[in-house]
């Protein structure tokens, strides 16, 4: 449940802009790392205090400050002051229960995104919040834990491959969002395989566990969709060039990610439709099986009940029962029973109940 | 039901603008309290009549008049006259069955909001109506009962923390709406926990009460959603700066509350989806359980019916029944029964019915 | 059904604008009444022919002509000619199967509305059509039967209370629409109470009649919604001041009625959701009850079947059955039966079937 | 099925604008009829070749050429050449699997419409395609079979009643569309009556045929809706005066037909909702009936099983069974059985199973 | 599943614009073919390298380069360089898991489309990706396998029929899209026939396979819809003339294809509705059948149980049982049994259970 609804009780009654860390503490110490690059240079270092990032701010290059760990409000506050961020932004950054969104402040863009990861053990998707502040020549990224999906971006910057170093902070922001969304595809792939294996299970051997798994998957879909849906609008708005911070050349790339989010939502919807169909199939399979059992059992019972009745008749102790005295009475009785059984069986056969 | 549909019969046929109090009387006496503040001063007092708030109206500070209790129509009417409010506004204020809405009158904004509270005993959400009139330098708030969620706002004003005293009446309005919406999150949190515990109950020991509880929760969701849905549009319209009364700097804050309402609606929708899934699970659990019972019982019956038939045969009183005379006839009969039972059992086993 | 779909067969093939009365004849004779008022004067009379309303047309006051009964096409035609109405309007007025709508003709507005009334006996909502033609200084209202909900409006005009006499024909139109919509609230109230009592019935003692009643209520909702839905758009368009006939001051009032229609639709949707939930509850209640019966009965049967089998064994007539000769054989057999019964019962108990 | 999806295989791979007749050949020979009229004159004749309609094209009157039968591609092509129609139009005219649509070509409007007719025997709605080309002073109508619903329009033209002869080709087009839509109302009426009779059947005596009929009706609704839905947009666009060919005075009439299409769609939706509710009712009726049977039968069985067990006990052949020797043993046994039966019956009664 | 979700894992972490072939390798060798035509000339050849298409680029004719096979990234890259395509386009072309989309780059349009084909053996629809780049005087088409649906277009170009050679590259693009969409109709036709045969099967002899087939068809519909839905918007945008590359004369043709896509989606929706209805029918058929069986069987059992009880009574061994001594006791007992049986049967008949 905490995935769907973070505890908000601690923020109630506080002044807007008051920093409260909501979420789990996923790393011991807050760490700041700084990457500074331009078309011709690249520098990467771990910094102690946010003030160390001062000089780079005025150089004609892009500075990417990555803050890992959101629980140390002092650090967050210093970053906010250093980069002159609106208090509401800081509040949103440390409250990990945010819905993905984008705000266009004067001088910088602020976005809340979700880093989704599939947890093999819990068999569920977990979301970590990523806050991005994109200024004209800097980008701040705030993440909850040191594990992230941004390493390929860093690697490309280090190697200076492609447009990466030549483009501005908006392209860097795009690259990070793209890395996040790529991860979504990986999760969809896992889900696709799971659904496929469930479908086979459904045909081969449906148990109550199958239903539970379908049900759980449906829930993951609800969660997944909740995370991706707002992303679509967000990137869509960005790619339409509503912000002066986003260059025309980056817009093309953003449109590409936008298409990806639509594709993800499409696939989630298809999966949901399929899962609904699978639940229907499961229920009909189960009731079919049950009916099959009941049918065979009842048929057996029904055949023997009239026979037992016949046996009961000749078990009566009346003094005058002519059949009892007959020489072939017993065999005749057996014969009658046989005839009844055969008649019932053929009746069942005719009606296709057997 | 009164939560969903307030008695409207008393207003039928009355002229528009006629004041009729609709709702429960939740406080004995109507009370007026006045808070007056500016960047440098703060004054708080309880007033007897609305006329006492006259002088403050012309000062360059913000005057917040809070009216508690809506049943004394005289007081409401005097407030209306004093602040020159449109009769329809007054009518809406005292009719607590209103839908949340906002109206832009010349010179002031009028909003109907809902203060939601979770009632532990009744296990349901109750709504109280809050009317807000926001003028250029004053704010009137009308509430049904003395208990409210605005105390943190008052406290911040008293302490002069943050922007609170420096900003105008529009920021005060924002702060009140924000306090209301914060409360919504608390209720969602309670609902989230309840849903979680129901889910566990569903797996461990589903009873009819579980279904009733899921059903009740679904109903609470319908009620909750009905209250929040119009709020989203309302705040959205406000934050887009359609009214000259809302300053640009406050718009940013309103956008934040707007995001909160969207997040609440999102979560309600997720909860609804989950509850629907849970009902499906419940029904399949119950029918599964029943099937299990029927299966075992029918199997027992089916095995004994043929056996009883065999016993019945040798209970017949025919004079000539060769087996009866046999030395080992009885044991042979028992043997036949054993064989039949074993065959049936293995047949059931093979078909995986056992 | 006639509520949902009026016979249209009679109009097929006729030229557009041909008058055909569709609907029941709800009054014997068509009656015209005239109310003429201004800020300072008020006159009310019953008139014989529409020509009598001539003079008032040119005075600087508002003339309200109310026509009761739509089956006398001559009268309707005369009214049309007198006020120079478009033939399509007349056609719509006498065809009571219209959907609520508004048309903006040059010089006047035409609206088709529905007067809803709850019929206690039939336990259903009935709709009567009301046609309104609003000109700059006159208003024509056409209704099917003499019973209407406009009396409070007339009363206010007579007494000259509030804005009623000072405002123009647009305000009068608003007052009539408001009276109609107020009636809708009354019906919703009745529905709300019925739903509440059904809910209690559902928990206490659900019978097939309960289901039928829920089903009937759902149908009333479909009917109700069909009548109100178009009204929302209609009044919404009006209140946005799209017509020069509607003054700014009246717009505020129309916005109020608009809110009412939204509230009604909201409540109808909530009721529909609840009714759907109730049907689910009913079905699960019924199947639960049935399962309960089947379970207890089957358990009884299952316990006695093995016992009867034991009795059957010792009822066999084999010559050599050692137990039969034992001194305590009978009591031993009874003991065996008791053991079997106890074992089965404890098995059922352990599985929680009892 | 062919109603839902016409064979398209024959057109695959052909150049756009290639004429292929898709649909059944519903008349032997293609026939052309010509009506030419103005405010003062009217002429009607059957023509052999489309060239005969030449002269009338340049007169200041309206020429209506009606082509019956679409299978003779030569004729269609000649008409196309004569009136200078775009090849895509001709292709659409002879392909009767089109969706209703309207295209605004320079100089003329082209519309594909559906003439719906209720087939009593097949108990289904059949659609015939009608193609309309509306030029400034001519109108071409293409229909599949000689039976049409346009006779009243012709009759009005002949008699010169109302606006018919004075207005232009746009009004004629309106009159034809209006005639088509009137027919839709007739079908709805038939459906309404059928639904009503099904509802009664559902309460009185629901059989599997009832379900089949409800199901079939639902399907007719799907078909009907598919035909009417696009019509709404089509006429809506026309009535908004987007085409210079449609005069302002005709717009009012088109708005009227537009209202009719909305009303039809509304009613279809209501019918669909009702049919869904009826299916639910049917299923619950059936399962109720079945449960009733099972209950009574199981109760009978359950009462006799313990009794039979008692009889079985005293049917045992133990040598020492004291009760067997008792003078009143037999009657005592019968008494015990009676007591058991009464106890069980009263237990069932108490639980309200009887 | 791979139809719904292509493996994306290989692209994760790569720089945007990096070419990775995703999908099956459906042809051995990448082949390039070139068609060059104008109003008066036509040339068709197979080329080895993309550079051979250089000269034609500057001639005043249209050059259509068709690339078959997407797995040879070198070739794709060379084409990209030669025609100066954006790297993202190339990435999309070789990733066959794309959603249909269109991008308007400066100087050319890029579209991703799906070539659908019904696979008889697998009984499913397969999608192949087609990439189109439309420049002012050239068109590049990228397809996965050599089998395509474009042969009729080539044929028309060869023969110079209709507008084909006279029009520009935009008309060629239209012709290709039209060929793709025509294929969709063929598939719908197959589906329509299958649904029809399923409906008959449902009435005649519904088995579990029927349900499985309906379920599979529903899934094909989900897949189909997913492919067609984005196409509608795509072509709709194109036909509205948003791109300078699309001439007015081609717009008319695009509107025609647009209508086709809407028609396809309409039909898919109708099919989905029908399939849902069929599942309901199936379930009710099955439960009906089962109920029928249970009813008859239970009736048989119920009749014999009381009879067996009577037989059991007279099988008791009490010493004093007067009836046993009666002369006609046996026949009386048989008579009693008969009476019981007849009474039960007539009771069942009266209740219409037989």
PDB file of C-alpha atoms in Angstrom, chain A residues 112-278:
ATOM      1  CA  UNK A 112       9.219  15.272 -10.585  1.00  0.00           C
ATOM      2  CA  UNK A 113       9.770  11.903 -12.202  1.00  0.00           C
ATOM      3  CA  UNK A 114       9.609   8.292 -11.120  1.00  0.00           C
ATOM      4  CA  UNK A 115      12.435   5.808 -11.455  1.00  0.00           C
ATOM      5  CA  UNK A 116      10.680   2.446 -11.661  1.00  0.00           C
ATOM      6  CA  UNK A 117      12.410  -0.785 -10.878  1.00  0.00           C
ATOM      7  CA  UNK A 118      11.141  -4.316 -10.847  1.00  0.00           C
ATOM      8  CA  UNK A 119      11.810  -6.019  -7.525  1.00  0.00           C
ATOM      9  CA  UNK A 120      12.373  -9.701  -8.284  1.00  0.00           C
ATOM     10  CA  UNK A 121      11.842 -10.836  -4.713  1.00  0.00           C
ATOM     11  CA  UNK A 122       8.684  -8.954  -3.907  1.00  0.00           C
ATOM     12  CA  UNK A 123       7.529  -9.502  -7.473  1.00  0.00           C
ATOM     13  CA  UNK A 124       6.440  -5.912  -7.734  1.00  0.00           C
ATOM     14  CA  UNK A 125       7.396  -2.597  -9.243  1.00  0.00           C
ATOM     15  CA  UNK A 126       8.970  -0.073  -6.931  1.00  0.00           C
ATOM     16  CA  UNK A 127       9.145   3.620  -7.602  1.00  0.00           C
ATOM     17  CA  UNK A 128      11.813   6.006  -6.547  1.00  0.00           C
ATOM     18  CA  UNK A 129      11.347   9.701  -6.957  1.00  0.00           C
ATOM     19  CA  UNK A 130      13.714  11.756  -9.074  1.00  0.00           C
ATOM     20  CA  UNK A 131      13.588  15.532  -8.947  1.00  0.00           C
ATOM     21  CA  UNK A 132      15.061  17.492 -11.826  1.00  0.00           C
ATOM     22  CA  UNK A 133      15.792  21.195 -11.937  1.00  0.00           C
ATOM     23  CA  UNK A 134      16.863  22.359 -15.369  1.00  0.00           C
ATOM     24  CA  UNK A 135      18.419  25.794 -15.639  1.00  0.00           C
ATOM     25  CA  UNK A 136      19.981  27.438 -18.673  1.00  0.00           C
ATOM     26  CA  UNK A 137      23.447  25.972 -18.011  1.00  0.00           C
ATOM     27  CA  UNK A 138      22.957  23.638 -15.102  1.00  0.00           C
ATOM     28  CA  UNK A 139      20.911  20.624 -14.122  1.00  0.00           C
ATOM     29  CA  UNK A 140      20.219  19.408 -10.614  1.00  0.00           C
ATOM     30  CA  UNK A 141      19.054  15.854 -10.089  1.00  0.00           C
ATOM     31  CA  UNK A 142      17.801  14.583  -6.736  1.00  0.00           C
ATOM     32  CA  UNK A 143      17.452  10.867  -6.188  1.00  0.00           C
ATOM     33  CA  UNK A 144      16.590   8.699  -3.209  1.00  0.00           C
ATOM     34  CA  UNK A 145      19.215   5.956  -3.410  1.00  0.00           C
ATOM     35  CA  UNK A 146      22.657   5.628  -4.988  1.00  0.00           C
ATOM     36  CA  UNK A 147      21.474   3.009  -7.477  1.00  0.00           C
ATOM     37  CA  UNK A 148      20.259   4.727 -10.571  1.00  0.00           C
ATOM     38  CA  UNK A 149      19.732   4.207 -14.271  1.00  0.00           C
ATOM     39  CA  UNK A 150      21.760   7.220 -15.274  1.00  0.00           C
ATOM     40  CA  UNK A 151      25.129   5.478 -15.645  1.00  0.00           C
ATOM     41  CA  UNK A 152      24.866   5.088 -19.424  1.00  0.00           C
ATOM     42  CA  UNK A 153      24.284   8.845 -19.676  1.00  0.00           C
ATOM     43  CA  UNK A 154      27.369   9.536 -17.577  1.00  0.00           C
ATOM     44  CA  UNK A 155      29.345   7.104 -19.680  1.00  0.00           C
ATOM     45  CA  UNK A 156      28.323   8.836 -22.892  1.00  0.00           C
ATOM     46  CA  UNK A 157      29.285  12.194 -21.418  1.00  0.00           C
ATOM     47  CA  UNK A 158      32.661  10.821 -20.377  1.00  0.00           C
ATOM     48  CA  UNK A 159      33.330   9.465 -23.850  1.00  0.00           C
ATOM     49  CA  UNK A 160      31.856  12.534 -25.491  1.00  0.00           C
ATOM     50  CA  UNK A 161      29.896  10.375 -27.877  1.00  0.00           C
ATOM     51  CA  UNK A 162      27.209  11.802 -30.140  1.00  0.00           C
ATOM     52  CA  UNK A 163      25.495  15.065 -29.342  1.00  0.00           C
ATOM     53  CA  UNK A 164      25.847  14.531 -25.634  1.00  0.00           C
ATOM     54  CA  UNK A 165      28.546  17.064 -24.806  1.00  0.00           C
ATOM     55  CA  UNK A 166      27.745  19.553 -27.510  1.00  0.00           C
ATOM     56  CA  UNK A 167      24.139  20.046 -26.494  1.00  0.00           C
ATOM     57  CA  UNK A 168      22.903  22.047 -23.527  1.00  0.00           C
ATOM     58  CA  UNK A 169      21.263  21.226 -20.215  1.00  0.00           C
ATOM     59  CA  UNK A 170      17.931  20.582 -21.919  1.00  0.00           C
ATOM     60  CA  UNK A 171      19.470  17.718 -23.907  1.00  0.00           C
ATOM     61  CA  UNK A 172      20.961  16.349 -20.690  1.00  0.00           C
ATOM     62  CA  UNK A 173      17.507  16.465 -19.107  1.00  0.00           C
ATOM     63  CA  UNK A 174      16.129  14.645 -22.129  1.00  0.00           C
ATOM     64  CA  UNK A 175      18.852  11.996 -21.820  1.00  0.00           C
ATOM     65  CA  UNK A 176      17.954  11.380 -18.172  1.00  0.00           C
ATOM     66  CA  UNK A 177      14.224  11.144 -18.895  1.00  0.00           C
ATOM     67  CA  UNK A 178      14.997   8.816 -21.793  1.00  0.00           C
ATOM     68  CA  UNK A 179      17.036   6.586 -19.481  1.00  0.00           C
ATOM     69  CA  UNK A 180      14.122   6.438 -17.045  1.00  0.00           C
ATOM     70  CA  UNK A 181      11.619   5.584 -19.757  1.00  0.00           C
ATOM     71  CA  UNK A 182      13.899   2.911 -21.214  1.00  0.00           C
ATOM     72  CA  UNK A 183      13.730   1.232 -17.831  1.00  0.00           C
ATOM     73  CA  UNK A 184       9.932   1.239 -18.098  1.00  0.00           C
ATOM     74  CA  UNK A 185      10.207  -0.796 -21.288  1.00  0.00           C
ATOM     75  CA  UNK A 186      12.322  -3.357 -19.490  1.00  0.00           C
ATOM     76  CA  UNK A 187       9.623  -3.746 -16.857  1.00  0.00           C
ATOM     77  CA  UNK A 188       6.944  -4.071 -19.521  1.00  0.00           C
ATOM     78  CA  UNK A 189       9.044  -6.798 -21.096  1.00  0.00           C
ATOM     79  CA  UNK A 190       9.135  -8.701 -17.807  1.00  0.00           C
ATOM     80  CA  UNK A 191       5.391  -8.238 -17.441  1.00  0.00           C
ATOM     81  CA  UNK A 192       4.831  -9.429 -20.997  1.00  0.00           C
ATOM     82  CA  UNK A 193       6.729 -12.625 -20.296  1.00  0.00           C
ATOM     83  CA  UNK A 194       4.869 -13.186 -17.069  1.00  0.00           C
ATOM     84  CA  UNK A 195       1.527 -12.720 -18.783  1.00  0.00           C
ATOM     85  CA  UNK A 196       2.575 -15.161 -21.474  1.00  0.00           C
ATOM     86  CA  UNK A 197       3.538 -17.796 -18.913  1.00  0.00           C
ATOM     87  CA  UNK A 198       0.280 -17.215 -17.041  1.00  0.00           C
ATOM     88  CA  UNK A 199      -1.681 -17.736 -20.236  1.00  0.00           C
ATOM     89  CA  UNK A 200      -0.007 -21.091 -20.729  1.00  0.00           C
ATOM     90  CA  UNK A 201      -0.616 -21.993 -17.110  1.00  0.00           C
ATOM     91  CA  UNK A 202      -4.250 -21.042 -17.563  1.00  0.00           C
ATOM     92  CA  UNK A 203      -4.689 -23.518 -20.376  1.00  0.00           C
ATOM     93  CA  UNK A 204      -2.587 -26.273 -18.852  1.00  0.00           C
ATOM     94  CA  UNK A 205      -3.323 -26.208 -15.158  1.00  0.00           C
ATOM     95  CA  UNK A 206      -5.212 -23.329 -13.639  1.00  0.00           C
ATOM     96  CA  UNK A 207      -5.114 -23.179  -9.866  1.00  0.00           C
ATOM     97  CA  UNK A 208      -6.168 -20.581  -7.389  1.00  0.00           C
ATOM     98  CA  UNK A 209      -2.577 -19.341  -7.399  1.00  0.00           C
ATOM     99  CA  UNK A 210      -2.965 -18.527 -11.085  1.00  0.00           C
ATOM    100  CA  UNK A 211      -5.880 -16.275 -10.266  1.00  0.00           C
ATOM    101  CA  UNK A 212      -3.961 -14.637  -7.453  1.00  0.00           C
ATOM    102  CA  UNK A 213      -1.082 -13.983  -9.817  1.00  0.00           C
ATOM    103  CA  UNK A 214      -3.325 -12.507 -12.479  1.00  0.00           C
ATOM    104  CA  UNK A 215      -4.900 -10.353  -9.807  1.00  0.00           C
ATOM    105  CA  UNK A 216      -1.493  -9.214  -8.549  1.00  0.00           C
ATOM    106  CA  UNK A 217      -0.417  -8.408 -12.081  1.00  0.00           C
ATOM    107  CA  UNK A 218      -3.533  -6.330 -12.579  1.00  0.00           C
ATOM    108  CA  UNK A 219      -2.576  -4.380  -9.519  1.00  0.00           C
ATOM    109  CA  UNK A 220       0.937  -3.812 -10.776  1.00  0.00           C
ATOM    110  CA  UNK A 221      -0.663  -2.473 -13.938  1.00  0.00           C
ATOM    111  CA  UNK A 222      -2.729  -0.018 -11.905  1.00  0.00           C
ATOM    112  CA  UNK A 223       0.434   1.125 -10.182  1.00  0.00           C
ATOM    113  CA  UNK A 224       2.458   1.291 -13.366  1.00  0.00           C
ATOM    114  CA  UNK A 225      -0.202   3.212 -15.210  1.00  0.00           C
ATOM    115  CA  UNK A 226      -0.524   5.684 -12.372  1.00  0.00           C
ATOM    116  CA  UNK A 227       3.173   6.481 -12.750  1.00  0.00           C
ATOM    117  CA  UNK A 228       3.306   6.703 -16.535  1.00  0.00           C
ATOM    118  CA  UNK A 229       0.062   8.498 -17.313  1.00  0.00           C
ATOM    119  CA  UNK A 230       1.104  11.946 -16.019  1.00  0.00           C
ATOM    120  CA  UNK A 231       4.485  11.505 -17.695  1.00  0.00           C
ATOM    121  CA  UNK A 232       2.854  11.515 -21.094  1.00  0.00           C
ATOM    122  CA  UNK A 233       1.279  14.916 -20.652  1.00  0.00           C
ATOM    123  CA  UNK A 234       4.425  16.245 -19.031  1.00  0.00           C
ATOM    124  CA  UNK A 235       6.738  15.273 -21.878  1.00  0.00           C
ATOM    125  CA  UNK A 236       4.103  16.158 -24.431  1.00  0.00           C
ATOM    126  CA  UNK A 237       3.938  19.697 -23.050  1.00  0.00           C
ATOM    127  CA  UNK A 238       7.730  19.941 -23.024  1.00  0.00           C
ATOM    128  CA  UNK A 239       8.153  18.695 -26.567  1.00  0.00           C
ATOM    129  CA  UNK A 240       5.683  21.258 -27.866  1.00  0.00           C
ATOM    130  CA  UNK A 241       8.332  23.821 -27.036  1.00  0.00           C
ATOM    131  CA  UNK A 242       6.360  25.695 -24.432  1.00  0.00           C
ATOM    132  CA  UNK A 243       9.480  26.517 -22.472  1.00  0.00           C
ATOM    133  CA  UNK A 244      12.262  28.770 -23.778  1.00  0.00           C
ATOM    134  CA  UNK A 245      14.759  26.476 -22.025  1.00  0.00           C
ATOM    135  CA  UNK A 246      14.053  23.674 -24.497  1.00  0.00           C
ATOM    136  CA  UNK A 247      15.751  24.135 -27.853  1.00  0.00           C
ATOM    137  CA  UNK A 248      14.125  23.188 -31.108  1.00  0.00           C
ATOM    138  CA  UNK A 249      16.736  20.477 -31.725  1.00  0.00           C
ATOM    139  CA  UNK A 250      15.932  18.864 -28.368  1.00  0.00           C
ATOM    140  CA  UNK A 251      12.208  18.987 -29.099  1.00  0.00           C
ATOM    141  CA  UNK A 252      12.640  16.287 -31.730  1.00  0.00           C
ATOM    142  CA  UNK A 253      14.192  14.020 -29.138  1.00  0.00           C
ATOM    143  CA  UNK A 254      11.492  14.797 -26.606  1.00  0.00           C
ATOM    144  CA  UNK A 255       8.837  13.906 -29.166  1.00  0.00           C
ATOM    145  CA  UNK A 256      10.561  10.564 -29.454  1.00  0.00           C
ATOM    146  CA  UNK A 257      10.305   9.949 -25.684  1.00  0.00           C
ATOM    147  CA  UNK A 258       6.739  11.182 -25.849  1.00  0.00           C
ATOM    148  CA  UNK A 259       5.993   8.467 -28.397  1.00  0.00           C
ATOM    149  CA  UNK A 260       7.607   5.985 -26.046  1.00  0.00           C
ATOM    150  CA  UNK A 261       5.364   6.963 -23.167  1.00  0.00           C
ATOM    151  CA  UNK A 262       2.302   6.625 -25.393  1.00  0.00           C
ATOM    152  CA  UNK A 263       3.515   3.213 -26.486  1.00  0.00           C
ATOM    153  CA  UNK A 264       3.978   2.190 -22.850  1.00  0.00           C
ATOM    154  CA  UNK A 265       0.479   3.329 -21.940  1.00  0.00           C
ATOM    155  CA  UNK A 266      -0.922   1.549 -24.986  1.00  0.00           C
ATOM    156  CA  UNK A 267       0.812  -1.646 -23.969  1.00  0.00           C
ATOM    157  CA  UNK A 268      -0.356  -1.316 -20.367  1.00  0.00           C
ATOM    158  CA  UNK A 269      -3.921  -0.947 -21.628  1.00  0.00           C
ATOM    159  CA  UNK A 270      -3.543  -4.002 -23.841  1.00  0.00           C
ATOM    160  CA  UNK A 271      -2.147  -5.946 -20.915  1.00  0.00           C
ATOM    161  CA  UNK A 272      -5.052  -4.863 -18.736  1.00  0.00           C
ATOM    162  CA  UNK A 273      -7.522  -5.970 -21.374  1.00  0.00           C
ATOM    163  CA  UNK A 274      -5.738  -9.319 -21.633  1.00  0.00           C
ATOM    164  CA  UNK A 275      -5.650  -9.804 -17.880  1.00  0.00           C
ATOM    165  CA  UNK A 276      -9.381  -9.117 -17.666  1.00  0.00           C
ATOM    166  CA  UNK A 277      -9.943 -11.688 -20.376  1.00  0.00           C
ATOM    167  CA  UNK A 278      -7.736 -14.140 -18.496  1.00  0.00           C
TER     168      UNK A 278
END
